Amino acid sequence: MNKRTEAAHVELLDAIVEALSVPLPSIADADERLYFRLLERRALTVRIIIAANRAVSRDPSLAADAIRTRTAEDPVDYRLFKDEKDGDLR
């Protein structure tokens, strides 16, 4: 694997990690449900994009861009966890 191809694969892995790294929700049931739905949607998006990329272009840079675009279209829409001990958001 050459350096350009290796960098493209690293970019793809970074995009996957970013898509699936969502902040913890508050302890409210509604926020927890929204958190799990978001995580499920993003995981499904990643799976679909990777499968389509493998079947069509096999270009990891295109897949990384598609994952980032879709992730931006599906933002966090719940209240975040707040540590009661020190009041910081985590």
mmCIF file of N, CA and C in Angstrom:
data_model
loop_
_atom_site.group_PDB
_atom_site.id
_atom_site.type_symbol
_atom_site.label_atom_id
_atom_site.label_comp_id
_atom_site.label_asym_id
_atom_site.label_seq_id
_atom_site.Cartn_x
_atom_site.Cartn_y
_atom_site.Cartn_z
ATOM 1 N N MET A 1 0.859 -1.172 0.000
ATOM 2 C CA MET A 1 0.000 0.000 0.000
ATOM 3 C C MET A 1 0.904 1.233 0.000
ATOM 4 N N ASN A 2 0.640 2.157 -0.924
ATOM 5 C CA ASN A 2 1.447 3.366 -0.952
ATOM 6 C C ASN A 2 0.958 4.375 0.084
ATOM 7 N N LYS A 3 1.716 5.426 0.284
ATOM 8 C CA LYS A 3 1.394 6.397 1.343
ATOM 9 C C LYS A 3 0.059 7.093 1.104
ATOM 10 N N ARG A 4 -0.270 7.390 -0.162
ATOM 11 C CA ARG A 4 -1.535 8.056 -0.464
ATOM 12 C C ARG A 4 -2.716 7.150 -0.140
ATOM 13 N N THR A 5 -2.613 5.889 -0.516
ATOM 14 C CA THR A 5 -3.671 4.924 -0.223
ATOM 15 C C THR A 5 -3.799 4.710 1.279
ATOM 16 N N GLU A 6 -2.671 4.626 1.949
ATOM 17 C CA GLU A 6 -2.682 4.454 3.395
ATOM 18 C C GLU A 6 -3.338 5.652 4.075
ATOM 19 N N ALA A 7 -3.026 6.864 3.628
ATOM 20 C CA ALA A 7 -3.636 8.073 4.198
ATOM 21 C C ALA A 7 -5.145 8.086 3.963
ATOM 22 N N ALA A 8 -5.582 7.619 2.804
ATOM 23 C CA ALA A 8 -7.019 7.580 2.509
ATOM 24 C C ALA A 8 -7.733 6.591 3.424
ATOM 25 N N HIS A 9 -7.103 5.472 3.707
ATOM 26 C CA HIS A 9 -7.713 4.500 4.614
ATOM 27 C C HIS A 9 -7.747 5.030 6.048
ATOM 28 N N VAL A 10 -6.719 5.729 6.453
ATOM 29 C CA VAL A 10 -6.715 6.346 7.784
ATOM 30 C C VAL A 10 -7.824 7.385 7.869
ATOM 31 N N GLU A 11 -8.009 8.159 6.791
ATOM 32 C CA GLU A 11 -9.081 9.156 6.743
ATOM 33 C C GLU A 11 -10.454 8.480 6.876
ATOM 34 N N LEU A 12 -10.626 7.356 6.215
ATOM 35 C CA LEU A 12 -11.891 6.614 6.306
ATOM 36 C C LEU A 12 -12.125 6.119 7.733
ATOM 37 N N LEU A 13 -11.110 5.546 8.334
ATOM 38 C CA LEU A 13 -11.256 5.075 9.720
ATOM 39 C C LEU A 13 -11.570 6.228 10.665
ATOM 40 N N ASP A 14 -10.924 7.368 10.465
ATOM 41 C CA ASP A 14 -11.219 8.546 11.289
ATOM 42 C C ASP A 14 -12.670 8.985 11.130
ATOM 43 N N ALA A 15 -13.170 8.971 9.895
ATOM 44 C CA ALA A 15 -14.563 9.367 9.645
ATOM 45 C C ALA A 15 -15.534 8.418 10.339
ATOM 46 N N ILE A 16 -15.229 7.132 10.329
ATOM 47 C CA ILE A 16 -16.090 6.148 11.002
ATOM 48 C C ILE A 16 -16.099 6.392 12.503
ATOM 49 N N VAL A 17 -14.930 6.587 13.075
ATOM 50 C CA VAL A 17 -14.844 6.837 14.520
ATOM 51 C C VAL A 17 -15.595 8.117 14.882
ATOM 52 N N GLU A 18 -15.424 9.174 14.102
ATOM 53 C CA GLU A 18 -16.122 10.440 14.369
ATOM 54 C C GLU A 18 -17.636 10.264 14.280
ATOM 55 N N ALA A 19 -18.102 9.496 13.306
ATOM 56 C CA ALA A 19 -19.542 9.290 13.127
ATOM 57 C C ALA A 19 -20.158 8.549 14.302
ATOM 58 N N LEU A 20 -19.396 7.609 14.868
ATOM 59 C CA LEU A 20 -19.949 6.765 15.932
ATOM 60 C C LEU A 20 -19.594 7.247 17.334
ATOM 61 N N SER A 21 -18.832 8.312 17.429
ATOM 62 C CA SER A 21 -18.465 8.866 18.741
ATOM 63 C C SER A 21 -19.416 10.013 19.069
ATOM 64 N N VAL A 22 -20.497 9.673 19.716
ATOM 65 C CA VAL A 22 -21.479 10.689 20.087
ATOM 66 C C VAL A 22 -21.446 10.871 21.603
ATOM 67 N N PRO A 23 -21.698 12.103 22.060
ATOM 68 C CA PRO A 23 -21.646 12.343 23.500
ATOM 69 C C PRO A 23 -22.769 11.625 24.245
ATOM 70 N N LEU A 24 -22.503 11.311 25.485
ATOM 71 C CA LEU A 24 -23.506 10.639 26.312
ATOM 72 C C LEU A 24 -24.707 11.541 26.535
ATOM 73 N N PRO A 25 -25.908 10.942 26.624
ATOM 74 C CA PRO A 25 -27.113 11.731 26.861
ATOM 75 C C PRO A 25 -27.321 11.977 28.348
ATOM 76 N N SER A 26 -28.234 12.901 28.631
ATOM 77 C CA SER A 26 -28.643 13.085 30.022
ATOM 78 C C SER A 26 -29.306 11.796 30.501
ATOM 79 N N ILE A 27 -29.603 11.714 31.771
ATOM 80 C CA ILE A 27 -30.200 10.492 32.311
ATOM 81 C C ILE A 27 -31.707 10.402 32.054
ATOM 82 N N ALA A 28 -32.278 11.406 31.409
ATOM 83 C CA ALA A 28 -33.707 11.377 31.081
ATOM 84 C C ALA A 28 -33.973 10.282 30.044
ATOM 85 N N ASP A 29 -35.064 9.554 30.226
ATOM 86 C CA ASP A 29 -35.400 8.455 29.312
ATOM 87 C C ASP A 29 -35.496 8.924 27.861
ATOM 88 N N ALA A 30 -36.113 10.077 27.642
ATOM 89 C CA ALA A 30 -36.279 10.579 26.277
ATOM 90 C C ALA A 30 -34.928 10.846 25.629
ATOM 91 N N ASP A 31 -34.002 11.410 26.381
ATOM 92 C CA ASP A 31 -32.676 11.688 25.834
ATOM 93 C C ASP A 31 -31.916 10.404 25.549
ATOM 94 N N GLU A 32 -32.082 9.404 26.402
ATOM 95 C CA GLU A 32 -31.422 8.121 26.154
ATOM 96 C C GLU A 32 -31.963 7.458 24.891
ATOM 97 N N ARG A 33 -33.273 7.552 24.676
ATOM 98 C CA ARG A 33 -33.862 6.992 23.453
ATOM 99 C C ARG A 33 -33.330 7.713 22.219
ATOM 100 N N LEU A 34 -33.267 9.049 22.288
ATOM 101 C CA LEU A 34 -32.741 9.819 21.162
ATOM 102 C C LEU A 34 -31.279 9.477 20.885
ATOM 103 N N TYR A 35 -30.515 9.264 21.941
ATOM 104 C CA TYR A 35 -29.103 8.877 21.814
ATOM 105 C C TYR A 35 -28.968 7.553 21.066
ATOM 106 N N PHE A 36 -29.739 6.554 21.500
ATOM 107 C CA PHE A 36 -29.647 5.238 20.856
ATOM 108 C C PHE A 36 -30.153 5.272 19.415
ATOM 109 N N ARG A 37 -31.184 6.051 19.141
ATOM 110 C CA ARG A 37 -31.671 6.174 17.759
ATOM 111 C C ARG A 37 -30.619 6.826 16.869
ATOM 112 N N LEU A 38 -29.973 7.878 17.386
ATOM 113 C CA LEU A 38 -28.921 8.545 16.631
ATOM 114 C C LEU A 38 -27.769 7.580 16.345
ATOM 115 N N LEU A 39 -27.352 6.853 17.357
ATOM 116 C CA LEU A 39 -26.261 5.901 17.186
ATOM 117 C C LEU A 39 -26.633 4.806 16.175
ATOM 118 N N GLU A 40 -27.874 4.327 16.230
ATOM 119 C CA GLU A 40 -28.335 3.321 15.263
ATOM 120 C C GLU A 40 -28.347 3.876 13.845
ATOM 121 N N ARG A 41 -28.854 5.107 13.670
ATOM 122 C CA ARG A 41 -28.900 5.722 12.336
ATOM 123 C C ARG A 41 -27.492 5.910 11.779
ATOM 124 N N ARG A 42 -26.592 6.397 12.628
ATOM 125 C CA ARG A 42 -25.230 6.627 12.156
ATOM 126 C C ARG A 42 -24.525 5.308 11.828
ATOM 127 N N ALA A 43 -24.741 4.278 12.630
ATOM 128 C CA ALA A 43 -24.132 2.978 12.333
ATOM 129 C C ALA A 43 -24.681 2.435 11.015
ATOM 130 N N LEU A 44 -25.974 2.572 10.795
ATOM 131 C CA LEU A 44 -26.578 2.121 9.545
ATOM 132 C C LEU A 44 -26.009 2.908 8.368
ATOM 133 N N THR A 45 -25.866 4.207 8.531
ATOM 134 C CA THR A 45 -25.293 5.044 7.478
ATOM 135 C C THR A 45 -23.884 4.576 7.117
ATOM 136 N N VAL A 46 -23.074 4.331 8.142
ATOM 137 C CA VAL A 46 -21.698 3.867 7.900
ATOM 138 C C VAL A 46 -21.721 2.538 7.154
ATOM 139 N N ARG A 47 -22.552 1.616 7.584
ATOM 140 C CA ARG A 47 -22.622 0.299 6.923
ATOM 141 C C ARG A 47 -23.033 0.424 5.462
ATOM 142 N N ILE A 48 -24.027 1.255 5.177
ATOM 143 C CA ILE A 48 -24.510 1.426 3.806
ATOM 144 C C ILE A 48 -23.435 2.066 2.934
ATOM 145 N N ILE A 49 -22.800 3.100 3.435
ATOM 146 C CA ILE A 49 -21.774 3.789 2.645
ATOM 147 C C ILE A 49 -20.590 2.875 2.372
ATOM 148 N N ILE A 50 -20.152 2.128 3.370
ATOM 149 C CA ILE A 50 -19.024 1.210 3.172
ATOM 150 C C ILE A 50 -19.396 0.121 2.162
ATOM 151 N N ALA A 51 -20.596 -0.431 2.280
ATOM 152 C CA ALA A 51 -21.026 -1.477 1.344
ATOM 153 C C ALA A 51 -21.111 -0.932 -0.085
ATOM 154 N N ALA A 52 -21.684 0.251 -0.245
ATOM 155 C CA ALA A 52 -21.793 0.856 -1.579
ATOM 156 C C ALA A 52 -20.405 1.179 -2.131
ATOM 157 N N ASN A 53 -19.542 1.669 -1.284
ATOM 158 C CA ASN A 53 -18.192 2.011 -1.724
ATOM 159 C C ASN A 53 -17.431 0.767 -2.182
ATOM 160 N N ARG A 54 -17.581 -0.309 -1.462
ATOM 161 C CA ARG A 54 -16.898 -1.564 -1.843
ATOM 162 C C ARG A 54 -17.418 -2.079 -3.181
ATOM 163 N N ALA A 55 -18.709 -1.886 -3.430
ATOM 164 C CA ALA A 55 -19.319 -2.412 -4.651
ATOM 165 C C ALA A 55 -19.070 -1.517 -5.868
ATOM 166 N N VAL A 56 -18.863 -0.224 -5.646
ATOM 167 C CA VAL A 56 -18.809 0.702 -6.778
ATOM 168 C C VAL A 56 -17.405 1.263 -7.016
ATOM 169 N N SER A 57 -16.892 2.049 -6.095
ATOM 170 C CA SER A 57 -15.659 2.778 -6.403
ATOM 171 C C SER A 57 -14.408 2.250 -5.702
ATOM 172 N N ARG A 58 -14.596 1.705 -4.511
ATOM 173 C CA ARG A 58 -13.470 1.243 -3.698
ATOM 174 C C ARG A 58 -12.490 2.362 -3.368
ATOM 175 N N ASP A 59 -12.983 3.600 -3.354
ATOM 176 C CA ASP A 59 -12.153 4.751 -3.016
ATOM 177 C C ASP A 59 -12.458 5.160 -1.579
ATOM 178 N N PRO A 60 -11.534 4.931 -0.644
ATOM 179 C CA PRO A 60 -11.804 5.249 0.753
ATOM 180 C C PRO A 60 -12.026 6.739 1.008
ATOM 181 N N SER A 61 -11.439 7.597 0.194
ATOM 182 C CA SER A 61 -11.644 9.044 0.370
ATOM 183 C C SER A 61 -13.095 9.427 0.087
ATOM 184 N N LEU A 62 -13.682 8.829 -0.946
ATOM 185 C CA LEU A 62 -15.095 9.097 -1.253
ATOM 186 C C LEU A 62 -15.993 8.629 -0.110
ATOM 187 N N ALA A 63 -15.709 7.467 0.425
ATOM 188 C CA ALA A 63 -16.506 6.951 1.537
ATOM 189 C C ALA A 63 -16.366 7.850 2.765
ATOM 190 N N ALA A 64 -15.152 8.300 3.054
ATOM 191 C CA ALA A 64 -14.939 9.184 4.205
ATOM 192 C C ALA A 64 -15.725 10.482 4.049
ATOM 193 N N ASP A 65 -15.690 11.060 2.853
ATOM 194 C CA ASP A 65 -16.448 12.294 2.601
ATOM 195 C C ASP A 65 -17.953 12.063 2.745
ATOM 196 N N ALA A 66 -18.436 10.941 2.234
ATOM 197 C CA ALA A 66 -19.865 10.633 2.328
ATOM 198 C C ALA A 66 -20.283 10.437 3.785
ATOM 199 N N ILE A 67 -19.463 9.763 4.564
ATOM 200 C CA ILE A 67 -19.781 9.545 5.981
ATOM 201 C C ILE A 67 -19.821 10.880 6.712
ATOM 202 N N ARG A 68 -18.860 11.732 6.464
ATOM 203 C CA ARG A 68 -18.829 13.046 7.141
ATOM 204 C C ARG A 68 -20.024 13.912 6.734
ATOM 205 N N THR A 69 -20.397 13.848 5.473
ATOM 206 C CA THR A 69 -21.552 14.621 4.998
ATOM 207 C C THR A 69 -22.828 14.153 5.684
ATOM 208 N N ARG A 70 -23.042 12.846 5.705
ATOM 209 C CA ARG A 70 -24.256 12.302 6.338
ATOM 210 C C ARG A 70 -24.266 12.546 7.846
ATOM 211 N N THR A 71 -23.108 12.457 8.484
ATOM 212 C CA THR A 71 -23.031 12.716 9.927
ATOM 213 C C THR A 71 -23.413 14.158 10.228
ATOM 214 N N ALA A 72 -22.963 15.076 9.407
ATOM 215 C CA ALA A 72 -23.294 16.492 9.605
ATOM 216 C C ALA A 72 -24.798 16.737 9.436
ATOM 217 N N GLU A 73 -25.445 15.917 8.630
ATOM 218 C CA GLU A 73 -26.893 16.053 8.407
ATOM 219 C C GLU A 73 -27.715 15.419 9.529
ATOM 220 N N ASP A 74 -27.073 14.728 10.437
ATOM 221 C CA ASP A 74 -27.767 14.032 11.528
ATOM 222 C C ASP A 74 -27.090 14.387 12.859
ATOM 223 N N PRO A 75 -27.266 15.644 13.304
ATOM 224 C CA PRO A 75 -26.548 16.104 14.495
ATOM 225 C C PRO A 75 -27.150 15.571 15.797
ATOM 226 N N VAL A 76 -26.429 15.770 16.861
ATOM 227 C CA VAL A 76 -26.907 15.421 18.207
ATOM 228 C C VAL A 76 -28.138 16.276 18.500
ATOM 229 N N ASP A 77 -29.224 15.631 18.922
ATOM 230 C CA ASP A 77 -30.480 16.347 19.167
ATOM 231 C C ASP A 77 -31.073 16.020 20.538
ATOM 232 N N TYR A 78 -30.199 15.816 21.507
ATOM 233 C CA TYR A 78 -30.644 15.507 22.861
ATOM 234 C C TYR A 78 -29.771 16.276 23.850
ATOM 235 N N ARG A 79 -30.268 16.343 25.094
ATOM 236 C CA ARG A 79 -29.478 17.006 26.131
ATOM 237 C C ARG A 79 -28.330 16.100 26.539
ATOM 238 N N LEU A 80 -27.199 16.718 26.813
ATOM 239 C CA LEU A 80 -25.996 15.965 27.152
ATOM 240 C C LEU A 80 -25.936 15.623 28.631
ATOM 241 N N PHE A 81 -25.176 14.583 28.918
ATOM 242 C CA PHE A 81 -24.954 14.159 30.295
ATOM 243 C C PHE A 81 -24.232 15.257 31.060
ATOM 244 N N LYS A 82 -24.691 15.499 32.259
ATOM 245 C CA LYS A 82 -24.055 16.493 33.116
ATOM 246 C C LYS A 82 -23.651 15.783 34.408
ATOM 247 N N ASP A 83 -22.363 15.823 34.660
ATOM 248 C CA ASP A 83 -21.838 15.179 35.863
ATOM 249 C C ASP A 83 -22.281 15.986 37.068
ATOM 250 N N GLU A 84 -23.072 15.404 37.937
ATOM 251 C CA GLU A 84 -23.609 16.106 39.101
ATOM 252 C C GLU A 84 -22.517 16.444 40.120
ATOM 253 N N LYS A 85 -21.411 15.744 40.043
ATOM 254 C CA LYS A 85 -20.341 15.939 41.001
ATOM 255 C C LYS A 85 -19.691 17.312 40.868
ATOM 256 N N ASP A 86 -19.348 17.692 39.614
ATOM 257 C CA ASP A 86 -18.674 18.961 39.432
ATOM 258 C C ASP A 86 -19.380 19.878 38.442
ATOM 259 N N GLY A 87 -20.500 19.443 37.865
ATOM 260 C CA GLY A 87 -21.282 20.293 36.991
ATOM 261 C C GLY A 87 -20.748 20.376 35.564
ATOM 262 N N ASP A 88 -19.697 19.653 35.244
ATOM 263 C CA ASP A 88 -19.139 19.684 33.896
ATOM 264 C C ASP A 88 -19.949 18.781 32.968
ATOM 265 N N LEU A 89 -20.000 19.188 31.700
ATOM 266 C CA LEU A 89 -20.583 18.327 30.689
ATOM 267 C C LEU A 89 -19.538 17.344 30.227
ATOM 268 N N ARG A 90 -19.952 16.107 29.991
ATOM 269 C CA ARG A 90 -19.015 15.091 29.512
ATOM 270 C C ARG A 90 -19.539 14.463 28.269
#
